[in-house]
């Protein structure tokens, strides 16, 4: 994306130089053109990914104001980091942007001191690894809504483990906790989420 933009600017600059315009004029035109093309490219990038990245924000910080702050800060970091980002394919680019959003969300939660964790005995931690919440009878949007109602610590770990695919060891490094604490948060999160799902389904019946 960035390479294509640079190539386009260079092609237009070569055409302008062939017209024999004064050097100072060419420099001014080049600068203005670069600014315009850059703004257009950023606007297109924003429109392409704002909906998906907003969903990631709300998974971690359900508050509308907090989610908007996270999204804004994330796009600022994405735009400023683009020149040094090594583009390989669409998937790697998308995953990189999601990682930026997740890191910004975690930063906000730490800053607001909202990450609290409850320990569980090691014997129970081993028991819960294959336990899954019952989600067969609800939609993805309903599931996300129920996850948003979990305490911040539970919600953060279940997001990192289930949706981002991080291991407990990686989550421990990201949140400055132990791997067993991460596993215990996942256990409590799944248990509470399962209860909320059952209550939600029962109310519809």
mmCIF file of C-alpha atoms in Angstrom:
data_model
loop_
_atom_site.group_PDB
_atom_site.id
_atom_site.type_symbol
_atom_site.label_atom_id
_atom_site.label_comp_id
_atom_site.label_asym_id
_atom_site.label_seq_id
_atom_site.Cartn_x
_atom_site.Cartn_y
_atom_site.Cartn_z
ATOM 1 C CA UNK A 1 0.000 0.000 0.000
ATOM 2 C CA UNK A 2 2.700 2.477 1.039
ATOM 3 C CA UNK A 3 4.965 1.332 -1.799
ATOM 4 C CA UNK A 4 2.205 1.894 -4.349
ATOM 5 C CA UNK A 5 1.604 5.383 -2.982
ATOM 6 C CA UNK A 6 5.287 6.272 -3.202
ATOM 7 C CA UNK A 7 5.493 4.903 -6.760
ATOM 8 C CA UNK A 8 2.482 6.954 -7.807
ATOM 9 C CA UNK A 9 3.983 10.125 -6.369
ATOM 10 C CA UNK A 10 7.313 9.466 -8.090
ATOM 11 C CA UNK A 11 5.624 8.914 -11.455
ATOM 12 C CA UNK A 12 3.726 12.174 -11.176
ATOM 13 C CA UNK A 13 6.883 14.012 -10.091
ATOM 14 C CA UNK A 14 8.772 12.772 -13.145
ATOM 15 C CA UNK A 15 6.024 14.034 -15.415
ATOM 16 C CA UNK A 16 6.060 17.445 -13.755
ATOM 17 C CA UNK A 17 9.834 17.730 -14.005
ATOM 18 C CA UNK A 18 9.648 17.056 -17.728
ATOM 19 C CA UNK A 19 7.551 20.197 -18.127
ATOM 20 C CA UNK A 20 10.514 22.289 -17.052
ATOM 21 C CA UNK A 21 8.898 24.049 -14.083
ATOM 22 C CA UNK A 22 11.165 25.976 -11.651
ATOM 23 C CA UNK A 23 12.696 23.813 -8.938
ATOM 24 C CA UNK A 24 11.113 25.722 -6.022
ATOM 25 C CA UNK A 25 7.704 25.402 -7.657
ATOM 26 C CA UNK A 26 8.233 21.678 -8.184
ATOM 27 C CA UNK A 27 9.165 21.225 -4.542
ATOM 28 C CA UNK A 28 6.023 22.994 -3.361
ATOM 29 C CA UNK A 29 3.823 20.973 -5.713
ATOM 30 C CA UNK A 30 5.523 17.740 -4.662
ATOM 31 C CA UNK A 31 5.021 18.484 -0.966
ATOM 32 C CA UNK A 32 1.364 19.373 -1.433
ATOM 33 C CA UNK A 33 0.750 16.317 -3.600
ATOM 34 C CA UNK A 34 2.376 14.022 -1.050
ATOM 35 C CA UNK A 35 0.201 15.451 1.707
ATOM 36 C CA UNK A 36 -2.957 15.038 -0.366
ATOM 37 C CA UNK A 37 -2.179 11.476 -1.445
ATOM 38 C CA UNK A 38 -1.179 10.505 2.086
ATOM 39 C CA UNK A 39 -4.406 11.879 3.533
ATOM 40 C CA UNK A 40 -6.431 10.067 0.887
ATOM 41 C CA UNK A 41 -4.629 6.782 1.548
ATOM 42 C CA UNK A 42 -5.129 7.114 5.313
ATOM 43 C CA UNK A 43 -8.818 7.885 4.821
ATOM 44 C CA UNK A 44 -9.264 4.781 2.650
ATOM 45 C CA UNK A 45 -7.395 2.627 5.164
ATOM 46 C CA UNK A 46 -9.572 3.952 7.979
ATOM 47 C CA UNK A 47 -12.801 3.228 6.104
ATOM 48 C CA UNK A 48 -11.659 -0.298 5.247
ATOM 49 C CA UNK A 49 -10.859 -1.384 8.800
ATOM 50 C CA UNK A 50 -12.669 0.925 11.238
ATOM 51 C CA UNK A 51 -15.629 -1.431 11.743
ATOM 52 C CA UNK A 52 -13.523 -4.510 12.467
ATOM 53 C CA UNK A 53 -11.087 -2.675 14.724
ATOM 54 C CA UNK A 54 -13.972 -1.024 16.577
ATOM 55 C CA UNK A 55 -15.313 -4.497 17.359
ATOM 56 C CA UNK A 56 -11.938 -5.448 18.839
ATOM 57 C CA UNK A 57 -12.004 -2.312 21.003
ATOM 58 C CA UNK A 58 -15.455 -3.088 22.377
ATOM 59 C CA UNK A 59 -14.450 -6.660 23.215
ATOM 60 C CA UNK A 60 -11.881 -5.313 25.664
ATOM 61 C CA UNK A 61 -13.424 -2.005 26.781
ATOM 62 C CA UNK A 62 -17.241 -2.041 26.543
ATOM 63 C CA UNK A 63 -17.509 1.624 27.531
ATOM 64 C CA UNK A 64 -18.250 3.651 24.412
ATOM 65 C CA UNK A 65 -16.008 6.572 25.416
ATOM 66 C CA UNK A 66 -13.105 4.282 26.343
ATOM 67 C CA UNK A 67 -13.475 2.281 23.126
ATOM 68 C CA UNK A 68 -13.398 5.473 21.046
ATOM 69 C CA UNK A 69 -10.223 6.582 22.822
ATOM 70 C CA UNK A 70 -8.590 3.218 22.188
ATOM 71 C CA UNK A 71 -9.611 3.263 18.532
ATOM 72 C CA UNK A 72 -8.320 6.795 17.987
ATOM 73 C CA UNK A 73 -4.980 6.099 19.668
ATOM 74 C CA UNK A 74 -4.662 2.859 17.715
ATOM 75 C CA UNK A 75 -5.131 4.534 14.339
ATOM 76 C CA UNK A 76 -2.611 7.216 15.274
ATOM 77 C CA UNK A 77 -0.050 4.491 16.021
ATOM 78 C CA UNK A 78 -0.973 2.575 12.870
ATOM 79 C CA UNK A 79 -0.560 5.620 10.643
ATOM 80 C CA UNK A 80 2.716 6.724 12.235
ATOM 81 C CA UNK A 81 4.151 3.192 12.083
ATOM 82 C CA UNK A 82 3.176 2.465 8.458
ATOM 83 C CA UNK A 83 6.456 3.740 6.935
ATOM 84 C CA UNK A 84 8.441 1.156 8.903
ATOM 85 C CA UNK A 85 5.945 -1.695 8.633
ATOM 86 C CA UNK A 86 7.131 -4.561 6.416
ATOM 87 C CA UNK A 87 4.073 -5.519 4.374
ATOM 88 C CA UNK A 88 3.874 -9.209 3.435
ATOM 89 C CA UNK A 89 0.205 -9.881 2.789
ATOM 90 C CA UNK A 90 -3.285 -8.775 3.802
ATOM 91 C CA UNK A 91 -3.507 -11.247 6.662
ATOM 92 C CA UNK A 92 -0.279 -10.143 8.339
ATOM 93 C CA UNK A 93 -1.258 -6.489 7.915
ATOM 94 C CA UNK A 94 -4.685 -7.082 9.476
ATOM 95 C CA UNK A 95 -3.203 -9.080 12.371
ATOM 96 C CA UNK A 96 -0.674 -6.336 13.015
ATOM 97 C CA UNK A 97 -3.418 -3.696 13.267
ATOM 98 C CA UNK A 98 -5.442 -5.916 15.622
ATOM 99 C CA UNK A 99 -2.358 -6.337 17.808
ATOM 100 C CA UNK A 100 -1.965 -2.552 17.958
ATOM 101 C CA UNK A 101 -5.590 -2.208 19.090
ATOM 102 C CA UNK A 102 -5.241 -4.958 21.710
ATOM 103 C CA UNK A 103 -2.100 -3.348 23.134
ATOM 104 C CA UNK A 104 -3.829 0.031 23.320
ATOM 105 C CA UNK A 105 -6.826 -1.525 25.088
ATOM 106 C CA UNK A 106 -4.543 -3.246 27.614
ATOM 107 C CA UNK A 107 -2.706 0.032 28.178
ATOM 108 C CA UNK A 108 -5.971 1.787 29.005
ATOM 109 C CA UNK A 109 -7.064 -0.984 31.390
ATOM 110 C CA UNK A 110 -3.714 -0.850 33.192
ATOM 111 C CA UNK A 111 -3.810 2.932 33.336
ATOM 112 C CA UNK A 112 -7.281 2.857 34.900
ATOM 113 C CA UNK A 113 -6.140 0.082 37.291
ATOM 114 C CA UNK A 114 -9.020 -2.115 36.191
ATOM 115 C CA UNK A 115 -7.127 -5.406 35.776
ATOM 116 C CA UNK A 116 -7.721 -7.477 38.916
ATOM 117 C CA UNK A 117 -7.081 -11.209 39.000
ATOM 118 C CA UNK A 118 -8.243 -14.039 41.273
ATOM 119 C CA UNK A 119 -5.991 -17.033 41.883
ATOM 120 C CA UNK A 120 -7.205 -20.629 41.703
ATOM 121 C CA UNK A 121 -5.579 -23.760 43.109
ATOM 122 C CA UNK A 122 -3.275 -25.471 40.629
ATOM 123 C CA UNK A 123 -5.296 -28.707 40.727
ATOM 124 C CA UNK A 124 -8.375 -26.878 39.441
ATOM 125 C CA UNK A 125 -6.394 -25.010 36.809
ATOM 126 C CA UNK A 126 -5.403 -28.330 35.209
ATOM 127 C CA UNK A 127 -9.020 -29.458 35.177
ATOM 128 C CA UNK A 128 -10.424 -26.556 33.176
ATOM 129 C CA UNK A 129 -8.270 -26.530 30.037
ATOM 130 C CA UNK A 130 -10.840 -28.279 27.801
ATOM 131 C CA UNK A 131 -13.917 -26.674 29.357
ATOM 132 C CA UNK A 132 -15.887 -24.527 26.900
ATOM 133 C CA UNK A 133 -18.903 -22.251 27.414
ATOM 134 C CA UNK A 134 -22.139 -23.407 25.780
ATOM 135 C CA UNK A 135 -22.637 -21.133 22.778
ATOM 136 C CA UNK A 136 -24.683 -23.265 20.366
ATOM 137 C CA UNK A 137 -27.950 -21.387 20.820
ATOM 138 C CA UNK A 138 -26.818 -17.757 20.640
ATOM 139 C CA UNK A 139 -25.442 -15.510 17.921
ATOM 140 C CA UNK A 140 -21.928 -14.057 17.777
ATOM 141 C CA UNK A 141 -23.245 -10.591 18.634
ATOM 142 C CA UNK A 142 -25.114 -11.960 21.651
ATOM 143 C CA UNK A 143 -21.997 -13.799 22.794
ATOM 144 C CA UNK A 144 -19.902 -10.633 22.546
ATOM 145 C CA UNK A 145 -22.528 -8.745 24.515
ATOM 146 C CA UNK A 146 -22.404 -11.323 27.295
ATOM 147 C CA UNK A 147 -18.597 -11.307 27.299
ATOM 148 C CA UNK A 148 -18.680 -7.520 27.684
ATOM 149 C CA UNK A 149 -20.530 -8.039 30.988
ATOM 150 C CA UNK A 150 -17.673 -10.042 32.505
ATOM 151 C CA UNK A 151 -15.303 -8.400 35.028
ATOM 152 C CA UNK A 152 -12.340 -6.712 33.342
ATOM 153 C CA UNK A 153 -9.795 -9.372 34.343
ATOM 154 C CA UNK A 154 -11.955 -12.270 33.175
ATOM 155 C CA UNK A 155 -12.905 -10.522 29.960
ATOM 156 C CA UNK A 156 -9.314 -9.619 29.126
ATOM 157 C CA UNK A 157 -7.983 -13.154 29.550
ATOM 158 C CA UNK A 158 -10.826 -14.836 27.660
ATOM 159 C CA UNK A 159 -10.315 -12.389 24.802
ATOM 160 C CA UNK A 160 -6.565 -12.947 24.658
ATOM 161 C CA UNK A 161 -6.883 -16.724 24.911
ATOM 162 C CA UNK A 162 -9.959 -17.475 22.795
ATOM 163 C CA UNK A 163 -10.041 -14.687 20.210
ATOM 164 C CA UNK A 164 -6.365 -13.720 19.834
ATOM 165 C CA UNK A 165 -5.078 -17.268 20.321
ATOM 166 C CA UNK A 166 -2.375 -16.478 22.880
ATOM 167 C CA UNK A 167 -1.041 -19.158 25.227
ATOM 168 C CA UNK A 168 -1.290 -18.765 29.000
ATOM 169 C CA UNK A 169 2.460 -18.151 29.110
ATOM 170 C CA UNK A 170 2.179 -15.331 26.576
ATOM 171 C CA UNK A 171 -0.806 -13.826 28.397
ATOM 172 C CA UNK A 172 1.165 -13.996 31.636
ATOM 173 C CA UNK A 173 3.977 -11.987 30.039
ATOM 174 C CA UNK A 174 1.557 -9.432 28.617
ATOM 175 C CA UNK A 175 -0.333 -8.910 31.890
ATOM 176 C CA UNK A 176 2.556 -9.405 34.321
ATOM 177 C CA UNK A 177 0.901 -12.385 36.010
ATOM 178 C CA UNK A 178 1.685 -16.105 36.217
ATOM 179 C CA UNK A 179 0.533 -18.655 33.658
ATOM 180 C CA UNK A 180 -1.535 -20.405 36.349
ATOM 181 C CA UNK A 181 -3.261 -17.117 37.177
ATOM 182 C CA UNK A 182 -4.118 -16.713 33.502
ATOM 183 C CA UNK A 183 -5.568 -20.226 33.468
ATOM 184 C CA UNK A 184 -7.590 -19.517 36.597
ATOM 185 C CA UNK A 185 -9.039 -16.359 35.047
ATOM 186 C CA UNK A 186 -10.049 -18.362 31.996
ATOM 187 C CA UNK A 187 -11.742 -20.936 34.217
ATOM 188 C CA UNK A 188 -13.743 -18.331 36.137
ATOM 189 C CA UNK A 189 -14.538 -16.431 32.944
ATOM 190 C CA UNK A 190 -15.885 -19.547 31.210
ATOM 191 C CA UNK A 191 -17.890 -20.587 34.252
ATOM 192 C CA UNK A 192 -19.465 -17.143 34.635
ATOM 193 C CA UNK A 193 -20.024 -16.829 30.889
ATOM 194 C CA UNK A 194 -21.718 -20.236 30.760
ATOM 195 C CA UNK A 195 -24.044 -19.130 33.559
ATOM 196 C CA UNK A 196 -24.882 -15.915 31.708
ATOM 197 C CA UNK A 197 -25.531 -17.828 28.480
ATOM 198 C CA UNK A 198 -27.888 -20.250 30.227
ATOM 199 C CA UNK A 199 -29.740 -17.386 31.883
ATOM 200 C CA UNK A 200 -30.022 -15.597 28.561
ATOM 201 C CA UNK A 201 -31.390 -18.715 26.819
ATOM 202 C CA UNK A 202 -33.840 -19.438 29.648
ATOM 203 C CA UNK A 203 -35.270 -15.935 29.473
ATOM 204 C CA UNK A 204 -36.097 -16.439 25.797
ATOM 205 C CA UNK A 205 -37.969 -19.671 26.416
#
